[in-house]
Tab-separated table of C-alpha atoms in Angstrom:
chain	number	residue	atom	x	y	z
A	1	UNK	CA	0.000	0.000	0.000
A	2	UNK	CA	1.390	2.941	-1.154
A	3	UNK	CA	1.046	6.605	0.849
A	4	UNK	CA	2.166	10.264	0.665
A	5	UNK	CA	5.720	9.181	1.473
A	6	UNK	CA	5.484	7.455	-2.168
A	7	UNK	CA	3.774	10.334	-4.430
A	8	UNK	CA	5.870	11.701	-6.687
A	9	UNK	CA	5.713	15.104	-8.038
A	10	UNK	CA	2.630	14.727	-10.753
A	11	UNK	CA	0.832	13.739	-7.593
A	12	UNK	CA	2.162	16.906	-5.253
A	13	UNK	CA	1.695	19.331	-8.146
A	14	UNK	CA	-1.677	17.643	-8.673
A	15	UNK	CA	-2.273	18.499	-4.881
A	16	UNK	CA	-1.101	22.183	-4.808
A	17	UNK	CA	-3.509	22.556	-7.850
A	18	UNK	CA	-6.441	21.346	-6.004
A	19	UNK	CA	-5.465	23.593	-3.522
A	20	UNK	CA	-5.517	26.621	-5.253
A	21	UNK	CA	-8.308	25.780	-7.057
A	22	UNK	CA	-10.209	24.802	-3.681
A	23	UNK	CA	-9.207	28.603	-2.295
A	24	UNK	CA	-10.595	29.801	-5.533
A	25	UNK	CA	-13.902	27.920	-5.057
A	26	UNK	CA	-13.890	29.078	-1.440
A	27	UNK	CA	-13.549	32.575	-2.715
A	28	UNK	CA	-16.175	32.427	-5.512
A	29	UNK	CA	-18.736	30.956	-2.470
A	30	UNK	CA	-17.684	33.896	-0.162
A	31	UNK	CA	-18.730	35.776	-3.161
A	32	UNK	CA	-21.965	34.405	-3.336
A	33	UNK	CA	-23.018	34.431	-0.312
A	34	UNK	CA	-22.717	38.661	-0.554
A	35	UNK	CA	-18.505	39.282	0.348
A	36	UNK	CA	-17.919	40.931	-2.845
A	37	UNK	CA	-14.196	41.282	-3.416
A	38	UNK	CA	-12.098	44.316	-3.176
A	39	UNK	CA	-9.354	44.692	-5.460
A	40	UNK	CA	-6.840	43.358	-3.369
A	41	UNK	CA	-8.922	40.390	-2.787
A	42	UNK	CA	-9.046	40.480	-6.509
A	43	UNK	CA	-5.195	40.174	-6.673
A	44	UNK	CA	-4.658	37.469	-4.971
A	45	UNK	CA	-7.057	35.454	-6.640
A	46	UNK	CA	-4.460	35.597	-9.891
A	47	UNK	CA	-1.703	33.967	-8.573
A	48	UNK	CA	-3.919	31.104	-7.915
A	49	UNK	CA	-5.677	30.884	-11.271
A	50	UNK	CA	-1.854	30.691	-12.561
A	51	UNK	CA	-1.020	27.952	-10.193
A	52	UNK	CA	-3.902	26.004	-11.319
A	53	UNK	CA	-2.712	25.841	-14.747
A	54	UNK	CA	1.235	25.650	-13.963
A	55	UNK	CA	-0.198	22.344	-11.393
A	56	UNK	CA	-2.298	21.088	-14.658
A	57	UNK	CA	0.827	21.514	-16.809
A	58	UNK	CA	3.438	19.878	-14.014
A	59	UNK	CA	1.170	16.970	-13.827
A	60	UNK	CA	2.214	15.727	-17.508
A	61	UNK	CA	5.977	17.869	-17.124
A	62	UNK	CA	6.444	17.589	-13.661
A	63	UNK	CA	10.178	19.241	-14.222
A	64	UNK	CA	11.352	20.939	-11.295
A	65	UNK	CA	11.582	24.534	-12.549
A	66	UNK	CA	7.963	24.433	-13.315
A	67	UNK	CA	7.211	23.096	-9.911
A	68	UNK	CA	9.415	26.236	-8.283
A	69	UNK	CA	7.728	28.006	-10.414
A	70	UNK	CA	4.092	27.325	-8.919
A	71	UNK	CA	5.587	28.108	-5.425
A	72	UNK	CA	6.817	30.975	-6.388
A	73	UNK	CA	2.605	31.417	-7.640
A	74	UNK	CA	1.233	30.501	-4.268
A	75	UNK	CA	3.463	32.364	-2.704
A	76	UNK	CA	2.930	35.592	-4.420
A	77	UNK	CA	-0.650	35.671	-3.832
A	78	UNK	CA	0.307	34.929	0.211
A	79	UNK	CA	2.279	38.392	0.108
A	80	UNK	CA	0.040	39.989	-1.537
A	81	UNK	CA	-2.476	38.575	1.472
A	82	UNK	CA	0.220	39.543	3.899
A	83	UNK	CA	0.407	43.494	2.212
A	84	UNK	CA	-3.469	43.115	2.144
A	85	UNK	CA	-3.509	42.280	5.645
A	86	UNK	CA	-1.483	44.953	6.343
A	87	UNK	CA	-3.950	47.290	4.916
A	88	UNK	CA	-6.543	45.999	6.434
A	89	UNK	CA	-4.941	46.583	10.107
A	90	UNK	CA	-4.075	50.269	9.076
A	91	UNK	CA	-0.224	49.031	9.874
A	92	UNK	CA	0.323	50.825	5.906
A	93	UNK	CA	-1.269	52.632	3.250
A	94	UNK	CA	-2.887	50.808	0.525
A	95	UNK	CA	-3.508	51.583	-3.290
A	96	UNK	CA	-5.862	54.371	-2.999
A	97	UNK	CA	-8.168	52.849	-5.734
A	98	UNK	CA	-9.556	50.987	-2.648
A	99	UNK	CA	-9.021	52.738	0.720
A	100	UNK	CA	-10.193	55.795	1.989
A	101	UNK	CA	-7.322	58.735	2.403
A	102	UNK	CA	-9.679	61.466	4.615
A	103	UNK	CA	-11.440	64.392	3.335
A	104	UNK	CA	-8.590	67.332	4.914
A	105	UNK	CA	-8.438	69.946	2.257
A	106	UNK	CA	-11.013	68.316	0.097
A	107	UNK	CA	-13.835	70.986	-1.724
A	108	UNK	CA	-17.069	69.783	-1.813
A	109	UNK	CA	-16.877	69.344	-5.627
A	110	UNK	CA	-13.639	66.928	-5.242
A	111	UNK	CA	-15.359	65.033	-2.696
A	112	UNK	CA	-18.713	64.461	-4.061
A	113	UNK	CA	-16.453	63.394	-7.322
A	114	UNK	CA	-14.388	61.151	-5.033
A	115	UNK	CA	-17.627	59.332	-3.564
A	116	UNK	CA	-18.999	59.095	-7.337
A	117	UNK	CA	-15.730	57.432	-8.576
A	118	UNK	CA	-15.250	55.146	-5.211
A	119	UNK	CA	-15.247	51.223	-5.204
A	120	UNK	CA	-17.890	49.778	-3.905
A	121	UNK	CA	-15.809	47.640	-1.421
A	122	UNK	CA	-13.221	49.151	0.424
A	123	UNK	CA	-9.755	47.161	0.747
A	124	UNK	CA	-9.148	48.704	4.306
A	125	UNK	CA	-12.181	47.054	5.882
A	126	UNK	CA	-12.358	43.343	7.588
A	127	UNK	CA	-15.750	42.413	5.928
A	128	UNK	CA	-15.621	38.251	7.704
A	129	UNK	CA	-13.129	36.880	9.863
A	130	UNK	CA	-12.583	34.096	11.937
A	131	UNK	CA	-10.260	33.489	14.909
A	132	UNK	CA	-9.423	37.562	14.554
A	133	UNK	CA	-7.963	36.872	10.812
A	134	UNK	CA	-9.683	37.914	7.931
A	135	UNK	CA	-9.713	36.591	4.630
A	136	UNK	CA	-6.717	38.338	3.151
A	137	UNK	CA	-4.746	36.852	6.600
A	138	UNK	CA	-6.517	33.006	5.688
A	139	UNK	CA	-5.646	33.500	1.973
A	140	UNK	CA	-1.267	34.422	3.677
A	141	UNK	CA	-1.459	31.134	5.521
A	142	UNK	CA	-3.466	28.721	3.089
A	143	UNK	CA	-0.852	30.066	0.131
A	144	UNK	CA	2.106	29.902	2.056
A	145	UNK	CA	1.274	26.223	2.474
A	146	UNK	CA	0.929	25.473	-0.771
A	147	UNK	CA	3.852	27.100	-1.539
A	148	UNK	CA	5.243	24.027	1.009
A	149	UNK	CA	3.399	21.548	-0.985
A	150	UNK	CA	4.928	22.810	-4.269
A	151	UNK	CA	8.249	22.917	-3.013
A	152	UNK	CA	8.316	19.150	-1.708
A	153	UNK	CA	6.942	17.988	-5.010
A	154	UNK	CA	10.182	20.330	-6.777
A	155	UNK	CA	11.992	17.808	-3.841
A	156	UNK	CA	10.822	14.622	-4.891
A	157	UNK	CA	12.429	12.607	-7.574
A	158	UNK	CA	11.285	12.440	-10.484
């Protein structure tokens, strides 16, 4: 009986795939259910989608370059989660397409033309969390992980 132990790296790429595309799914039900995304959540949805295909691609090539290269996927889309985060905690400033920046020294013309050209979801806002992490902090941990998973397959023999 065979286990883990004796997967080789089609079956670990295969894995991270699912992965991403389970985080994906996750996201799109999130969505559903009302959560519409920012565009940070937005961003770190793309990484993903490319790690899906790189995993679909590995699983006929499974050549270790291409396996680095869908860590170095998952892993992009966990710092974008960790800058997200950050955002989200006020700890930095984020992209001012999606956070707010005050109204000091505003006119009312600016400002009425500022709440007419605003996203409808702000990236600076916790809209769901769980354990005191948000989404963007779930997305850091889940996509560091796979970033784990898709370095032990580059680790396996061939």
């Amino acid at each position: 009986m065979s286990g883990p132990r004796d997967w080789g790296r089609s079956t670990w790429a295969a894995l991270a795939a699912a992965g991403s595309a389970g985080l994906l799914a996750g996201a799109l039900v999130f969505q559903a259910l009302g959560y519409a995304p920012c565009p940070l959540c937005l961003w770190q949805r793309w990484p993903h989608v490319a790690a899906m295909a790189i995993g679909v691609l590995a699983v006929f090539v499974p050549k270790r370059a291409l396996l680095g290269l869908g860590a170095l996927s998952a892993a992009s889309s966990g710092m974008i989660g960790i800058y997200h985060t950050g955002v989200e905690r006020h700890w930095w400033q984020g992209p001012t397409s999606c956070t707010s920046s005050g109204v000091r020294g505003v006119s009312a013309d600016d400002l009425l033309n500022q709440i007419m050209a605003a996203p409808l979801v702000r990236c600076d806002e916790v809209a769901w969390q769980m354990l005191g992490l948000s989404m963007a902090s779930w997305n850091v941990l889940a996509s560091l992980a796979l970033a784990g998973v898709w370095l032990h397959a580059a680790s396996k023999r061939a």
